[in-house]
XYZ file of N, CA and C in Angstrom:
585
model
N 1.036 -1.543 0.130
C 0.189 0.046 0.217
C 1.016 1.055 0.170
N 0.789 2.100 -0.776
C 1.709 3.394 -0.855
C 1.432 4.547 0.450
N 2.180 4.930 0.501
C 1.904 6.354 1.788
C 0.469 6.467 2.021
N 0.209 7.222 0.584
C -0.929 8.105 0.170
C -2.287 7.818 0.614
N -2.289 6.276 -0.127
C -3.438 5.191 0.083
C -2.972 4.761 1.720
N -2.102 5.023 2.004
C -2.576 4.724 3.400
C -3.062 5.590 4.848
N -2.597 6.901 4.100
C -3.161 8.433 4.799
C -4.031 8.105 4.803
N -4.945 7.964 3.641
C -6.149 7.924 3.161
C -6.935 7.091 4.165
N -6.763 5.527 3.869
C -7.525 4.586 4.816
C -7.545 5.323 6.115
N -6.122 5.892 7.219
C -6.330 6.263 8.082
C -7.171 7.435 8.566
N -7.430 8.092 7.561
C -7.937 9.514 7.683
C -9.251 8.818 8.027
N -9.852 8.208 6.533
C -11.124 7.552 6.864
C -11.989 6.532 7.951
N -10.502 5.768 8.721
C -10.506 5.446 9.949
C -10.990 6.611 10.625
N -10.175 7.082 10.875
C -9.979 8.146 11.625
C -12.165 8.826 12.133
N -12.175 9.222 11.108
C -13.416 10.121 10.709
C -14.673 8.944 11.272
N -14.370 7.257 11.060
C -15.768 6.852 11.525
C -15.193 7.031 12.835
N -14.641 6.988 13.327
C -14.011 6.343 15.014
C -14.849 7.787 15.456
N -13.942 8.750 15.634
C -14.756 10.057 15.674
C -16.081 10.009 15.938
N -16.645 9.682 14.389
C -18.485 9.908 14.306
C -18.992 8.607 15.281
N -18.182 7.898 16.001
C -18.773 6.339 16.477
C -18.723 7.072 18.063
N -17.288 8.016 18.352
C -17.398 7.748 19.950
C -16.750 8.935 20.228
N -16.564 9.997 19.831
C -16.124 11.071 19.907
C -14.138 10.711 19.384
N -13.703 12.442 19.730
C -12.114 12.661 19.345
C -11.091 12.158 20.250
N -11.735 12.078 22.011
C -10.903 11.264 22.809
C -11.127 10.050 22.838
N -12.341 9.327 21.685
C -11.878 7.314 21.017
C -10.769 7.140 20.099
N -10.753 8.102 19.528
C -9.618 8.357 18.398
C -8.153 8.053 18.693
N -7.987 7.157 19.722
C -6.589 7.356 19.939
C -5.457 6.413 18.991
N -4.721 6.967 18.671
C -3.533 5.991 17.657
C -4.110 4.459 17.531
N -3.954 3.835 18.463
C -4.298 2.065 18.566
C -5.460 1.795 18.063
N -6.726 3.234 18.082
C -7.805 2.706 17.835
C -8.093 3.162 16.546
N -7.809 3.957 15.934
C -7.468 4.572 14.521
C -7.200 3.078 13.400
N -5.921 3.021 13.755
C -5.791 1.656 12.877
C -6.030 0.356 13.323
N -6.553 0.443 14.250
C -7.638 -0.736 14.456
C -8.414 -1.068 13.443
N -9.174 0.269 13.558
C -10.453 0.384 13.001
C -9.873 0.278 11.072
N -8.672 0.316 11.212
C -8.235 0.483 9.692
C -7.538 -0.995 8.947
N -7.542 -1.497 10.416
C -6.750 -2.627 10.533
C -5.581 -3.040 9.609
N -4.670 -2.311 10.540
C -2.648 -2.001 9.968
C -2.589 -2.256 11.382
N -1.002 -2.201 11.580
C -0.467 -2.176 12.977
C 0.099 -0.516 13.333
N 0.180 -0.609 14.739
C 0.550 0.264 14.448
C 1.605 0.954 14.039
N 2.537 0.532 14.371
C 4.123 1.121 13.399
C 3.217 1.989 11.738
N 2.247 1.632 10.725
C 1.472 1.860 10.147
C 1.875 3.320 9.861
N 1.213 3.857 11.140
C 0.342 5.157 11.836
C 1.512 6.082 11.670
N 2.647 5.759 12.445
C 3.585 6.565 12.628
C 4.558 6.113 11.486
N 4.469 5.956 10.207
C 4.793 5.997 8.942
C 4.544 6.537 7.835
N 2.871 7.353 8.335
C 2.521 8.623 7.414
C 2.481 10.070 8.631
N 1.950 9.944 9.654
C 1.848 10.903 10.355
C 2.792 10.585 10.956
N 3.148 12.332 11.757
C 4.341 12.572 13.428
C 3.352 12.410 14.231
N 2.099 12.757 14.246
C 1.201 12.816 15.858
C -0.347 12.460 15.450
N -0.596 12.142 16.260
C -2.224 12.657 15.715
C -2.843 13.586 16.086
N -2.337 14.637 15.960
C -3.047 15.720 15.958
C -2.773 16.340 14.277
N -1.766 15.451 13.852
C -1.893 15.980 12.201
C -2.260 15.251 11.610
N -2.888 14.217 12.147
C -3.876 13.233 11.460
C -5.067 13.554 11.977
N -5.758 14.531 12.949
C -6.734 14.984 12.803
C -6.641 16.324 12.107
N -5.979 16.517 12.332
C -5.584 17.979 10.645
C -6.073 17.519 9.774
N -5.440 16.201 9.026
C -5.778 15.984 8.041
C -7.171 16.141 7.747
N -7.953 14.930 8.512
C -9.155 14.885 8.946
C -10.086 16.051 8.674
N -9.711 17.475 8.955
C -10.441 18.195 8.901
C -10.297 18.800 7.352
N -9.227 18.927 6.985
C -9.172 19.127 5.187
C -9.730 18.218 4.160
N -9.560 16.798 4.804
C -10.107 16.110 3.574
C -11.289 16.102 3.426
N -12.210 16.349 4.550
C -13.501 16.896 5.378
C -13.716 17.340 3.758
N -13.337 18.773 3.960
C -13.772 20.522 3.802
C -12.728 20.283 2.451
N -12.169 20.027 2.100
C -11.581 19.544 0.236
C -12.855 19.231 0.213
N -13.395 17.876 0.001
C -14.221 17.134 -0.535
C -15.778 18.064 -0.551
N -16.047 18.655 0.585
C -16.907 19.703 0.342
C -16.294 20.918 -0.601
N -15.675 21.473 -0.428
C -15.617 22.252 -1.771
C -15.452 21.698 -3.415
N -15.125 20.738 -3.161
C -14.609 20.493 -4.640
C -16.471 20.055 -5.285
N -17.022 19.361 -4.130
C -18.608 19.205 -4.962
C -19.695 20.358 -4.919
N -18.755 21.444 -3.950
C -20.049 22.685 -4.598
C -19.225 23.115 -6.236
N -17.801 22.934 -6.134
C -17.464 22.996 -7.660
C -18.018 22.808 -8.632
N -18.880 20.982 -8.814
C -18.532 20.724 -9.405
C -20.349 20.637 -9.740
N -20.830 21.271 -8.652
C -22.463 21.400 -8.651
C -22.817 23.007 -9.374
N -21.664 23.786 -9.491
C -21.986 24.534 -10.539
C -22.683 24.499 -11.497
N -23.331 25.092 -11.792
C -23.954 25.294 -13.000
C -23.753 26.107 -14.432
N -23.946 25.322 -15.949
C -22.926 26.126 -16.667
C -24.698 27.262 -17.424
N -24.239 28.573 -17.229
C -25.291 29.276 -18.091
C -26.519 28.844 -17.404
N -26.563 29.116 -16.318
C -28.011 29.213 -14.757
C -27.401 30.664 -14.610
N -28.547 31.053 -13.732
C -28.621 32.118 -13.297
C -28.004 32.032 -11.800
N -27.927 33.026 -11.104
C -26.691 33.782 -9.765
C -27.293 32.436 -8.859
N -28.894 32.489 -8.631
C -29.769 32.479 -7.244
C -30.155 30.877 -7.867
N -30.132 29.899 -9.111
C -30.106 28.527 -9.292
C -28.670 27.840 -9.095
N -27.653 28.763 -9.665
C -26.010 28.078 -9.241
C -25.979 28.447 -7.662
N -26.180 29.441 -6.989
C -25.898 29.118 -5.162
C -26.583 27.906 -5.004
N -27.673 28.038 -5.178
C -28.752 26.697 -4.645
C -28.159 25.565 -5.244
N -27.824 25.002 -5.869
C -26.832 23.993 -6.942
C -25.672 23.720 -5.687
N -25.045 24.667 -5.523
C -23.625 24.535 -4.460
C -24.167 23.955 -3.251
N -25.177 24.444 -2.519
C -25.466 24.258 -1.424
C -26.447 23.413 -1.593
N -27.334 23.253 -1.998
C -27.720 21.628 -2.230
C -26.798 20.555 -2.045
N -25.885 20.774 -2.438
C -24.645 19.798 -3.100
C -24.334 19.613 -1.985
N -23.662 20.386 -0.354
C -23.822 20.361 0.553
C -24.473 19.092 1.289
N -25.517 19.599 0.951
C -26.631 18.688 2.074
C -27.017 17.633 1.505
N -26.597 17.494 0.182
C -26.408 15.829 -0.501
C -25.259 14.895 0.159
N -23.815 15.921 0.674
C -23.327 15.062 1.055
C -23.496 14.634 2.551
N -24.112 16.161 3.043
C -24.560 15.145 4.588
C -25.480 14.301 4.581
N -26.906 14.338 4.091
C -27.474 13.124 3.784
C -26.523 11.656 3.692
N -25.671 11.923 2.360
C -25.216 10.728 1.675
C -23.969 10.042 3.150
N -22.882 11.020 3.847
C -22.459 10.392 4.701
C -22.478 11.744 5.965
N -23.628 11.114 6.524
C -23.601 12.306 7.900
C -22.594 11.669 9.143
N -22.051 10.986 9.096
C -21.038 10.693 10.464
C -19.619 11.864 9.989
N -19.301 12.085 8.306
C -17.760 12.854 8.160
C -18.403 13.956 8.986
N -20.212 14.718 8.679
C -19.557 15.934 9.075
C -20.073 15.812 10.933
N -20.771 14.925 11.504
C -20.991 14.841 13.139
C -19.124 14.404 13.246
N -18.041 14.134 12.844
C -16.614 13.938 13.191
C -16.316 15.395 12.939
N -16.317 16.200 11.790
C -16.619 17.797 12.189
C -16.443 18.300 13.504
N -17.856 18.718 13.014
C -18.352 18.606 14.837
C -17.967 18.760 16.573
N -17.788 17.127 16.226
C -17.077 16.224 17.101
C -15.338 16.801 17.541
N -14.891 17.200 16.134
C -13.513 18.680 16.231
C -13.364 19.442 16.806
N -14.866 19.826 16.165
C -14.723 21.733 16.641
C -14.776 21.220 18.010
N -16.064 20.733 18.628
C -16.029 21.249 19.547
C -14.995 20.570 20.501
N -14.366 19.625 19.867
C -12.704 19.192 21.065
C -12.572 20.320 21.729
N -12.100 21.265 19.870
C -11.035 21.992 19.725
C -11.090 23.488 20.957
N -12.739 23.331 20.846
C -13.148 24.844 21.803
C -12.954 23.888 23.443
N -13.003 23.056 23.688
C -12.570 22.462 25.008
C -10.896 22.420 25.337
N -10.648 21.751 24.215
C -9.103 21.513 24.428
C -7.771 22.506 23.982
N -8.146 22.877 22.842
C -7.447 23.636 21.775
C -7.423 24.878 21.219
N -8.270 25.744 21.510
C -9.122 26.875 20.948
C -8.636 27.106 19.846
N -7.168 27.310 19.206
C -6.334 27.750 18.313
C -6.510 26.622 16.975
N -6.769 25.371 17.623
C -7.375 23.949 16.282
C -8.622 24.276 16.456
N -9.627 24.649 17.008
C -10.602 25.088 16.247
C -10.941 26.638 15.733
N -10.350 27.266 15.463
C -9.959 28.688 14.828
C -9.643 28.190 13.639
N -8.280 27.725 13.589
C -7.966 27.155 12.186
C -8.602 26.893 11.517
N -9.301 25.627 12.315
C -10.636 24.472 11.732
C -11.723 25.796 11.056
N -11.570 26.327 11.494
C -12.882 27.776 11.104
C -12.269 28.876 10.025
N -11.470 28.424 9.909
C -10.173 29.764 9.389
C -10.547 28.531 7.890
N -10.732 27.526 8.021
C -10.098 26.611 6.714
C -11.585 26.883 6.414
N -12.906 26.621 6.809
C -14.303 26.469 5.852
C -14.155 27.816 5.635
N -13.532 29.347 6.321
C -14.236 30.283 5.565
C -13.463 30.552 4.189
N -11.955 30.369 4.552
C -11.186 30.055 2.892
C -11.713 29.742 1.940
N -12.421 27.977 2.251
C -13.132 26.961 0.731
C -14.382 27.632 0.807
N -14.834 28.674 1.393
C -16.193 28.948 1.644
C -16.215 30.060 0.032
N -14.573 31.113 0.716
C -14.510 32.028 -0.053
C -14.014 31.690 -1.492
N -13.507 30.756 -1.422
C -13.074 30.178 -3.158
C -13.991 29.532 -3.882
N -15.410 28.698 -3.081
C -16.111 28.572 -3.683
C -17.132 29.951 -4.733
N -17.279 31.161 -3.704
C -17.565 32.080 -4.130
C -17.012 32.658 -4.984
N -15.737 32.433 -5.011
C -15.133 33.038 -6.543
C -15.995 32.290 -7.579
N -15.449 30.784 -7.288
C -15.881 30.359 -8.291
C -17.517 30.889 -9.340
N -18.036 31.194 -7.874
C -19.690 30.895 -8.537
C -18.940 32.663 -9.094
N -18.534 33.704 -8.753
C -18.640 34.604 -9.216
C -17.996 35.004 -10.972
N -17.128 34.279 -11.172
C -16.502 34.049 -11.782
C -18.087 33.479 -13.561
N -18.005 32.388 -12.893
C -18.480 31.580 -13.525
C -20.361 32.987 -14.598
N -20.747 33.221 -13.132
C -22.221 33.682 -13.166
C -22.092 35.477 -13.688
N -20.725 35.463 -13.421
C -20.510 36.837 -14.201
C -20.669 37.967 -13.744
N -20.410 37.735 -12.337
C -21.417 38.895 -10.933
C -19.798 39.540 -10.141
N -19.932 40.325 -9.395
C -19.664 40.728 -8.359
C -20.137 40.817 -7.360
N -19.334 40.808 -5.752
C -20.241 40.516 -4.672
C -20.368 42.167 -3.538
N -21.222 42.308 -4.044
C -21.840 43.506 -3.277
C -21.335 43.979 -1.685
N -20.561 42.790 -0.487
C -20.391 42.730 0.286
C -19.217 42.267 0.230
N -18.065 42.498 1.144
C -16.804 42.011 1.601
C -16.889 40.164 1.240
N -15.868 39.642 0.749
C -15.942 38.205 0.178
C -16.402 37.126 1.632
N -14.625 38.310 2.326
C -14.901 37.083 3.786
C -15.808 37.432 5.008
N -16.565 38.167 4.353
C -17.984 38.656 5.489
C -18.928 37.509 5.129
N -19.102 38.255 4.022
C -20.238 36.618 3.106
C -20.060 34.888 3.339
N -18.342 34.914 2.839
C -18.258 33.235 3.712
C -18.451 33.007 5.302
N -18.047 33.821 5.859
C -18.842 33.924 7.138
C -20.193 33.583 7.197
N -21.051 34.309 6.785
C -22.130 33.979 7.163
C -22.519 32.567 6.518
N -22.516 32.658 5.437
C -22.391 31.072 4.860
C -22.099 29.728 5.847
N -20.742 29.482 6.252
C -20.374 29.168 7.107
C -21.592 29.011 8.364
N -21.821 29.887 8.379
C -22.488 30.003 9.836
C -23.895 29.213 9.492
N -24.330 29.610 8.774
C -25.931 28.909 7.867
C -25.847 27.065 7.816
N -24.412 27.060 7.063
C -24.318 25.731 7.224
C -24.277 25.011 8.050
N -23.658 25.384 9.556
C -22.952 24.811 10.531
C -25.107 24.683 10.938
N -25.180 26.028 10.686
C -27.047 25.167 11.797
C -27.699 24.906 10.621
N -27.233 24.435 9.203
C -28.116 23.345 8.528
C -27.528 22.029 9.369
N -26.492 21.925 9.339
C -25.501 20.713 9.540
C -25.934 20.159 11.485
N -25.694 21.106 11.858
C -26.434 21.274 13.566
C -28.379 20.309 13.612
N -28.755 21.062 12.437
C -30.044 20.780 12.733
C -30.848 19.412 12.200
N -29.817 19.346 11.134
C -30.196 18.409 9.691
C -29.726 16.822 11.504
N -28.571 17.161 11.815
C -28.542 15.968 12.548
C -28.934 14.953 13.667
N -29.889 15.991 14.088
C -30.388 16.036 15.066
C -32.257 15.331 14.696
N -32.914 16.063 13.366
C -33.829 16.032 13.088
C -34.168 15.191 11.632
N -33.060 14.825 11.139
C -33.038 14.966 9.761
C -34.270 15.183 8.871
N -34.655 16.229 9.255
C -36.092 16.503 8.369
C -35.462 17.197 7.254
N -35.263 16.430 5.977
C -34.739 17.092 4.301
C -35.149 18.010 3.752
N -36.479 17.917 4.080
C -37.356 18.627 3.214
C -37.470 19.871 4.098
N -36.781 20.301 5.028
C -37.489 21.504 5.589
C -35.144 22.202 5.553
N -34.665 21.505 5.600
C -33.199 22.090 5.363
C -33.136 22.108 4.418
N -33.941 21.536 3.149
C -33.659 22.397 1.356
C -34.618 23.565 1.201
N -35.286 23.545 1.964
C -36.246 25.070 2.130
C -35.349 26.497 2.626
N -34.447 26.234 3.330
C -34.117 26.651 3.927
C -33.608 27.346 3.234
N -32.553 26.010 2.316
C -30.832 26.428 1.380
C -31.403 27.363 0.361
N -32.537 27.189 0.465
C -33.513 28.047 -1.123
C -33.607 29.064 -0.652
N -34.013 29.473 0.584
C -34.065 30.651 0.947
C -32.653 31.553 1.195
N -31.999 30.400 1.646
C -30.192 31.053 1.718
C -29.851 31.485 0.418
N -30.459 30.428 -1.040
C -29.579 30.894 -2.094
C -29.936 32.011 -2.803
N -31.503 32.681 -2.702
C -31.943 33.965 -2.886
C -31.277 34.891 -1.941
N -31.100 35.028 -0.394
C -30.304 35.978 0.171
C -29.338 36.485 -1.008
N -27.739 35.048 -1.176
C -26.821 35.076 -1.650
C -27.024 36.084 -2.796
N -27.925 35.627 -3.818
C -28.211 36.100 -5.260
C -28.399 38.036 -5.064
N -29.208 38.028 -4.131
C -29.656 39.383 -3.683
C -28.525 39.933 -2.968
N -26.873 39.701 -2.726
C -26.074 40.224 -2.744
C -25.053 40.279 -3.414
N -25.162 39.981 -4.620
C -24.456 40.458 -6.010
C -24.818 41.551 -7.075
N -24.211 41.932 -7.761
C -24.302 42.554 -9.565
C -23.510 42.061 -10.785
N -24.444 42.261 -11.504
C -23.412 41.884 -12.391
C -22.320 42.687 -13.373
N -21.515 42.172 -13.833
C -20.314 42.919 -14.111
C -20.555 43.062 -15.505
N -20.758 44.158 -16.391
C -20.768 44.153 -17.216
C -19.473 43.919 -18.097
N -20.442 43.355 -19.237
C -18.987 42.133 -20.173
C -18.193 43.346 -20.865
């Protein structure tokens, strides 16, 4: 198994362990057992548990950003394009709630034990959302009428709220309704760029 494949297998195992038992359960021994690897395999590709946890955050958020970018519609209006990107996030949440539960667990763990970790995690969320919003602007020929970091922050607050609420009630129709309203709000935060 290549080092890259081993890292990915350990990240996926860590996600499952964290979703099942929280961050405290994600010891290196528990993660390698979940991945069906010897303990030495962990230290071959990660220098520490903290590095693994950071990689979990990056892996999940990169996947969310890529899904949103792939969902952007060619030739569609701004509101439809934003709605498609937001729907892709909800679809990921529905398809694999454990991934988002693991991110939530990591955020709460950071708040309790390492506030700098929680700040870095959320900073990554903001940067990923800014990247998606830049793609939307380019694809739709618009510019945002408010600072991109502020718009990205508001959208992260919304997606975190959707995540927690959906994990609690699994009301997909309600979540989709909220995201449609958010798409309209985001579309109202833009203006056309003259060609």
